[in-house]
GROMACS .gro file of C-alpha atoms in nm:
model
  210
    1UNK     CA    1  -1.453  -1.593  -2.670
    2UNK     CA    2  -1.642  -1.269  -2.579
    3UNK     CA    3  -1.826  -1.011  -2.824
    4UNK     CA    4  -1.937  -0.697  -2.681
    5UNK     CA    5  -2.311  -0.571  -2.770
    6UNK     CA    6  -2.322  -0.315  -3.065
    7UNK     CA    7  -2.634  -0.127  -3.117
    8UNK     CA    8  -2.728  -0.291  -3.450
    9UNK     CA    9  -2.676  -0.609  -3.335
   10UNK     CA   10  -2.823  -0.579  -2.965
   11UNK     CA   11  -3.149  -0.546  -3.121
   12UNK     CA   12  -3.400  -0.812  -3.143
   13UNK     CA   13  -3.244  -1.150  -3.136
   14UNK     CA   14  -3.426  -1.415  -2.924
   15UNK     CA   15  -3.194  -1.435  -2.578
   16UNK     CA   16  -2.937  -1.207  -2.522
   17UNK     CA   17  -2.620  -1.332  -2.253
   18UNK     CA   18  -2.419  -1.035  -2.073
   19UNK     CA   19  -2.118  -1.190  -1.852
   20UNK     CA   20  -2.166  -0.898  -1.538
   21UNK     CA   21  -1.758  -1.014  -1.398
   22UNK     CA   22  -1.598  -0.723  -1.479
   23UNK     CA   23  -1.880  -0.428  -1.534
   24UNK     CA   24  -2.010  -0.135  -1.312
   25UNK     CA   25  -2.329  -0.200  -1.128
   26UNK     CA   26  -2.514   0.083  -1.252
   27UNK     CA   27  -2.420   0.145  -1.629
   28UNK     CA   28  -2.449  -0.240  -1.677
   29UNK     CA   29  -2.780  -0.169  -1.549
   30UNK     CA   30  -2.864   0.121  -1.723
   31UNK     CA   31  -2.762  -0.007  -2.068
   32UNK     CA   32  -2.950  -0.344  -1.973
   33UNK     CA   33  -3.272  -0.160  -1.827
   34UNK     CA   34  -3.301   0.011  -2.250
   35UNK     CA   35  -3.295  -0.251  -2.465
   36UNK     CA   36  -3.571  -0.459  -2.154
   37UNK     CA   37  -3.767  -0.159  -2.359
   38UNK     CA   38  -3.688  -0.234  -2.649
   39UNK     CA   39  -3.904  -0.550  -2.592
   40UNK     CA   40  -3.524  -0.755  -2.608
   41UNK     CA   41  -3.470  -1.052  -2.376
   42UNK     CA   42  -3.171  -1.092  -2.118
   43UNK     CA   43  -2.988  -1.260  -1.959
   44UNK     CA   44  -2.738  -1.182  -1.636
   45UNK     CA   45  -2.527  -1.501  -1.504
   46UNK     CA   46  -2.203  -1.399  -1.286
   47UNK     CA   47  -2.286  -1.100  -1.059
   48UNK     CA   48  -2.099  -1.189  -0.778
   49UNK     CA   49  -1.840  -1.075  -1.021
   50UNK     CA   50  -2.023  -0.762  -1.154
   51UNK     CA   51  -1.810  -0.402  -0.915
   52UNK     CA   52  -1.922  -0.107  -0.812
   53UNK     CA   53  -1.735   0.152  -0.774
   54UNK     CA   54  -1.593   0.325  -0.447
   55UNK     CA   55  -1.473   0.111  -0.176
   56UNK     CA   56  -1.558  -0.185  -0.030
   57UNK     CA   57  -1.626   0.002   0.314
   58UNK     CA   58  -1.805   0.209   0.241
   59UNK     CA   59  -2.044   0.027   0.037
   60UNK     CA   60  -2.077  -0.182   0.279
   61UNK     CA   61  -2.196   0.124   0.496
   62UNK     CA   62  -2.400   0.296   0.261
   63UNK     CA   63  -2.562  -0.111   0.268
   64UNK     CA   64  -2.570  -0.137   0.564
   65UNK     CA   65  -2.810   0.188   0.596
   66UNK     CA   66  -3.010   0.090   0.247
   67UNK     CA   67  -3.104  -0.196   0.574
   68UNK     CA   68  -3.255  -0.003   0.820
   69UNK     CA   69  -3.483   0.112   0.695
   70UNK     CA   70  -3.796  -0.049   0.722
   71UNK     CA   71  -4.207   0.022   0.764
   72UNK     CA   72  -4.105   0.087   1.141
   73UNK     CA   73  -4.544  -0.040   1.276
   74UNK     CA   74  -4.470  -0.339   1.050
   75UNK     CA   75  -4.147  -0.446   0.895
   76UNK     CA   76  -4.296  -0.644   0.662
   77UNK     CA   77  -4.423  -0.375   0.451
   78UNK     CA   78  -4.105  -0.418   0.293
   79UNK     CA   79  -3.928  -0.214   0.134
   80UNK     CA   80  -3.767  -0.584   0.128
   81UNK     CA   81  -3.312  -0.589   0.148
   82UNK     CA   82  -3.213  -0.857  -0.095
   83UNK     CA   83  -2.922  -0.950  -0.028
   84UNK     CA   84  -2.754  -1.204  -0.363
   85UNK     CA   85  -2.567  -1.038  -0.609
   86UNK     CA   86  -2.849  -1.117  -0.828
   87UNK     CA   87  -3.155  -0.970  -0.737
   88UNK     CA   88  -2.980  -0.658  -0.567
   89UNK     CA   89  -2.939  -0.608  -0.991
   90UNK     CA   90  -3.183  -0.717  -1.047
   91UNK     CA   91  -3.360  -0.482  -0.834
   92UNK     CA   92  -3.130  -0.201  -0.937
   93UNK     CA   93  -3.250  -0.260  -1.277
   94UNK     CA   94  -3.656  -0.267  -1.158
   95UNK     CA   95  -3.481   0.085  -1.046
   96UNK     CA   96  -3.415   0.201  -1.411
   97UNK     CA   97  -3.835   0.074  -1.479
   98UNK     CA   98  -4.117   0.255  -1.518
   99UNK     CA   99  -4.248  -0.101  -1.359
  100UNK     CA  100  -4.610   0.026  -1.120
  101UNK     CA  101  -4.665   0.023  -1.529
  102UNK     CA  102  -4.755  -0.257  -1.738
  103UNK     CA  103  -4.500  -0.165  -2.026
  104UNK     CA  104  -4.254  -0.225  -1.732
  105UNK     CA  105  -4.357  -0.499  -1.596
  106UNK     CA  106  -4.345  -0.669  -1.925
  107UNK     CA  107  -3.965  -0.537  -1.946
  108UNK     CA  108  -3.858  -0.684  -1.641
  109UNK     CA  109  -4.052  -1.007  -1.729
  110UNK     CA  110  -3.734  -0.993  -1.999
  111UNK     CA  111  -3.477  -1.032  -1.760
  112UNK     CA  112  -3.304  -1.330  -1.611
  113UNK     CA  113  -3.009  -1.281  -1.355
  114UNK     CA  114  -2.821  -1.586  -1.177
  115UNK     CA  115  -2.498  -1.599  -0.963
  116UNK     CA  116  -2.210  -1.773  -1.126
  117UNK     CA  117  -2.338  -1.950  -1.507
  118UNK     CA  118  -2.552  -2.194  -1.485
  119UNK     CA  119  -2.728  -2.470  -1.766
  120UNK     CA  120  -2.804  -2.405  -1.965
  121UNK     CA  121  -2.536  -2.049  -2.074
  122UNK     CA  122  -2.269  -2.262  -1.961
  123UNK     CA  123  -2.257  -2.397  -2.340
  124UNK     CA  124  -2.370  -2.062  -2.463
  125UNK     CA  125  -2.124  -1.746  -2.673
  126UNK     CA  126  -2.243  -1.469  -2.377
  127UNK     CA  127  -2.200  -1.106  -2.461
  128UNK     CA  128  -2.032  -0.741  -2.275
  129UNK     CA  129  -2.121  -0.380  -2.229
  130UNK     CA  130  -1.806  -0.195  -2.335
  131UNK     CA  131  -1.935   0.075  -2.272
  132UNK     CA  132  -2.061  -0.087  -1.876
  133UNK     CA  133  -1.715  -0.247  -1.800
  134UNK     CA  134  -1.450  -0.073  -1.531
  135UNK     CA  135  -1.113  -0.169  -1.751
  136UNK     CA  136  -1.323   0.087  -1.974
  137UNK     CA  137  -1.458   0.347  -1.720
  138UNK     CA  138  -1.261   0.314  -1.390
  139UNK     CA  139  -0.894   0.485  -1.335
  140UNK     CA  140  -0.695   0.242  -1.246
  141UNK     CA  141  -0.587   0.398  -0.897
  142UNK     CA  142  -0.954   0.384  -0.828
  143UNK     CA  143  -1.089   0.219  -0.561
  144UNK     CA  144  -1.454  -0.090  -0.597
  145UNK     CA  145  -1.586  -0.406  -0.471
  146UNK     CA  146  -1.757  -0.700  -0.558
  147UNK     CA  147  -2.138  -0.695  -0.519
  148UNK     CA  148  -2.036  -1.088  -0.403
  149UNK     CA  149  -1.828  -0.959  -0.201
  150UNK     CA  150  -2.066  -0.702   0.003
  151UNK     CA  151  -2.349  -0.996  -0.076
  152UNK     CA  152  -2.171  -1.175   0.167
  153UNK     CA  153  -2.119  -0.962   0.414
  154UNK     CA  154  -2.468  -0.897   0.500
  155UNK     CA  155  -2.623  -1.205   0.492
  156UNK     CA  156  -2.568  -1.413   0.143
  157UNK     CA  157  -2.506  -1.803   0.255
  158UNK     CA  158  -2.422  -1.942  -0.076
  159UNK     CA  159  -2.124  -1.769  -0.208
  160UNK     CA  160  -1.868  -2.067  -0.104
  161UNK     CA  161  -2.164  -2.275  -0.298
  162UNK     CA  162  -2.076  -2.082  -0.611
  163UNK     CA  163  -1.735  -2.077  -0.551
  164UNK     CA  164  -1.643  -2.431  -0.596
  165UNK     CA  165  -1.993  -2.481  -0.875
  166UNK     CA  166  -1.808  -2.266  -1.057
  167UNK     CA  167  -1.498  -2.419  -1.040
  168UNK     CA  168  -1.634  -2.738  -1.140
  169UNK     CA  169  -1.779  -2.515  -1.426
  170UNK     CA  170  -1.437  -2.393  -1.554
  171UNK     CA  171  -1.218  -2.716  -1.514
  172UNK     CA  172  -1.512  -2.830  -1.772
  173UNK     CA  173  -1.486  -2.596  -2.003
  174UNK     CA  174  -1.126  -2.619  -1.983
  175UNK     CA  175  -1.120  -2.975  -2.082
  176UNK     CA  176  -1.370  -2.904  -2.372
  177UNK     CA  177  -1.122  -2.631  -2.472
  178UNK     CA  178  -0.775  -2.794  -2.459
  179UNK     CA  179  -1.042  -3.173  -2.674
  180UNK     CA  180  -1.158  -2.893  -2.952
  181UNK     CA  181  -0.853  -2.776  -3.076
  182UNK     CA  182  -0.675  -3.060  -3.060
  183UNK     CA  183  -0.984  -3.159  -3.298
  184UNK     CA  184  -0.948  -2.864  -3.520
  185UNK     CA  185  -0.541  -2.950  -3.508
  186UNK     CA  186  -0.654  -3.246  -3.657
  187UNK     CA  187  -0.974  -3.145  -3.914
  188UNK     CA  188  -0.654  -2.913  -4.058
  189UNK     CA  189  -0.365  -3.192  -4.078
  190UNK     CA  190  -0.625  -3.395  -4.305
  191UNK     CA  191  -0.701  -3.176  -4.505
  192UNK     CA  192  -0.359  -3.075  -4.608
  193UNK     CA  193  -0.259  -3.447  -4.668
  194UNK     CA  194  -0.589  -3.449  -4.910
  195UNK     CA  195  -0.586  -3.132  -5.099
  196UNK     CA  196  -0.385  -3.303  -5.325
  197UNK     CA  197  -0.607  -3.647  -5.404
  198UNK     CA  198  -0.872  -3.450  -5.409
  199UNK     CA  199  -0.781  -3.087  -5.593
  200UNK     CA  200  -0.915  -3.157  -5.913
  201UNK     CA  201  -1.305  -3.211  -5.730
  202UNK     CA  202  -1.235  -2.869  -5.603
  203UNK     CA  203  -1.192  -2.711  -5.949
  204UNK     CA  204  -1.513  -2.883  -6.006
  205UNK     CA  205  -1.724  -2.735  -5.749
  206UNK     CA  206  -1.556  -2.430  -5.741
  207UNK     CA  207  -1.681  -2.349  -6.106
  208UNK     CA  208  -2.020  -2.391  -5.946
  209UNK     CA  209  -1.950  -2.140  -5.595
  210UNK     CA  210  -1.888  -2.363  -5.393
   0.00000   0.00000   0.00000
C-alpha cells in the first residue's frame, strides 16, 4: 500500500502524496524541503500522526516556552504560534527554506499539508520516506510523542473531529478493499474457467506479442 520515495522516482512527478504517520518531524521536514527546492510538489497528509523524539512532557515544555516569545509592545507583530499539527509541520519546513527569497517562497507554495486524509488524497497512492521513519531512526526504548497530542494540549480544538472523520474513512476504505479482493478473485476464477476455450486465441495472439 505504501511506497518509499526513491531518489530516482521522487523527482519530477506531477505531485507526491506523503503519509506523515510514523515519521520523525525534523527528518521528514528536511527531506521534503529539499524536494520542494528542486521543484517537486508535495502533499503531506495525517500530520497529526507525525512523531517527535523525546518525551511528551519535555516537548510540551518546549512549546510552552515558545508560546511566551512575542513582541512585548505589540504581540500582533509576531511570532505567530500555530496550533494545528499541519501548520506546525508547515512552519518546521518553512524554517528549512530560504522563504524570504523568491525561490524559497515559490518552494513553500508547492507544499500542501492536512490533518487526516481529505478527498481527493484518500484515493491516491501515498508514499513514505524510509530515512525519516521512527522505526528506522529511533531506538525502541526511546520516548516519543505525536504532533497531534501536543497540538491538542496547546490549543488545537479539532482532535475529535479529525478522529471521527478518519474512522469513517478507514471503514469506507476497508469495505472498498474487501469488495476489490472479491472482484480480483472472481476475475481470476473466470480466466481459469475459460482458459481451455480461449487457448487457441491466446496462442495466436502470443505470436504477435500480445
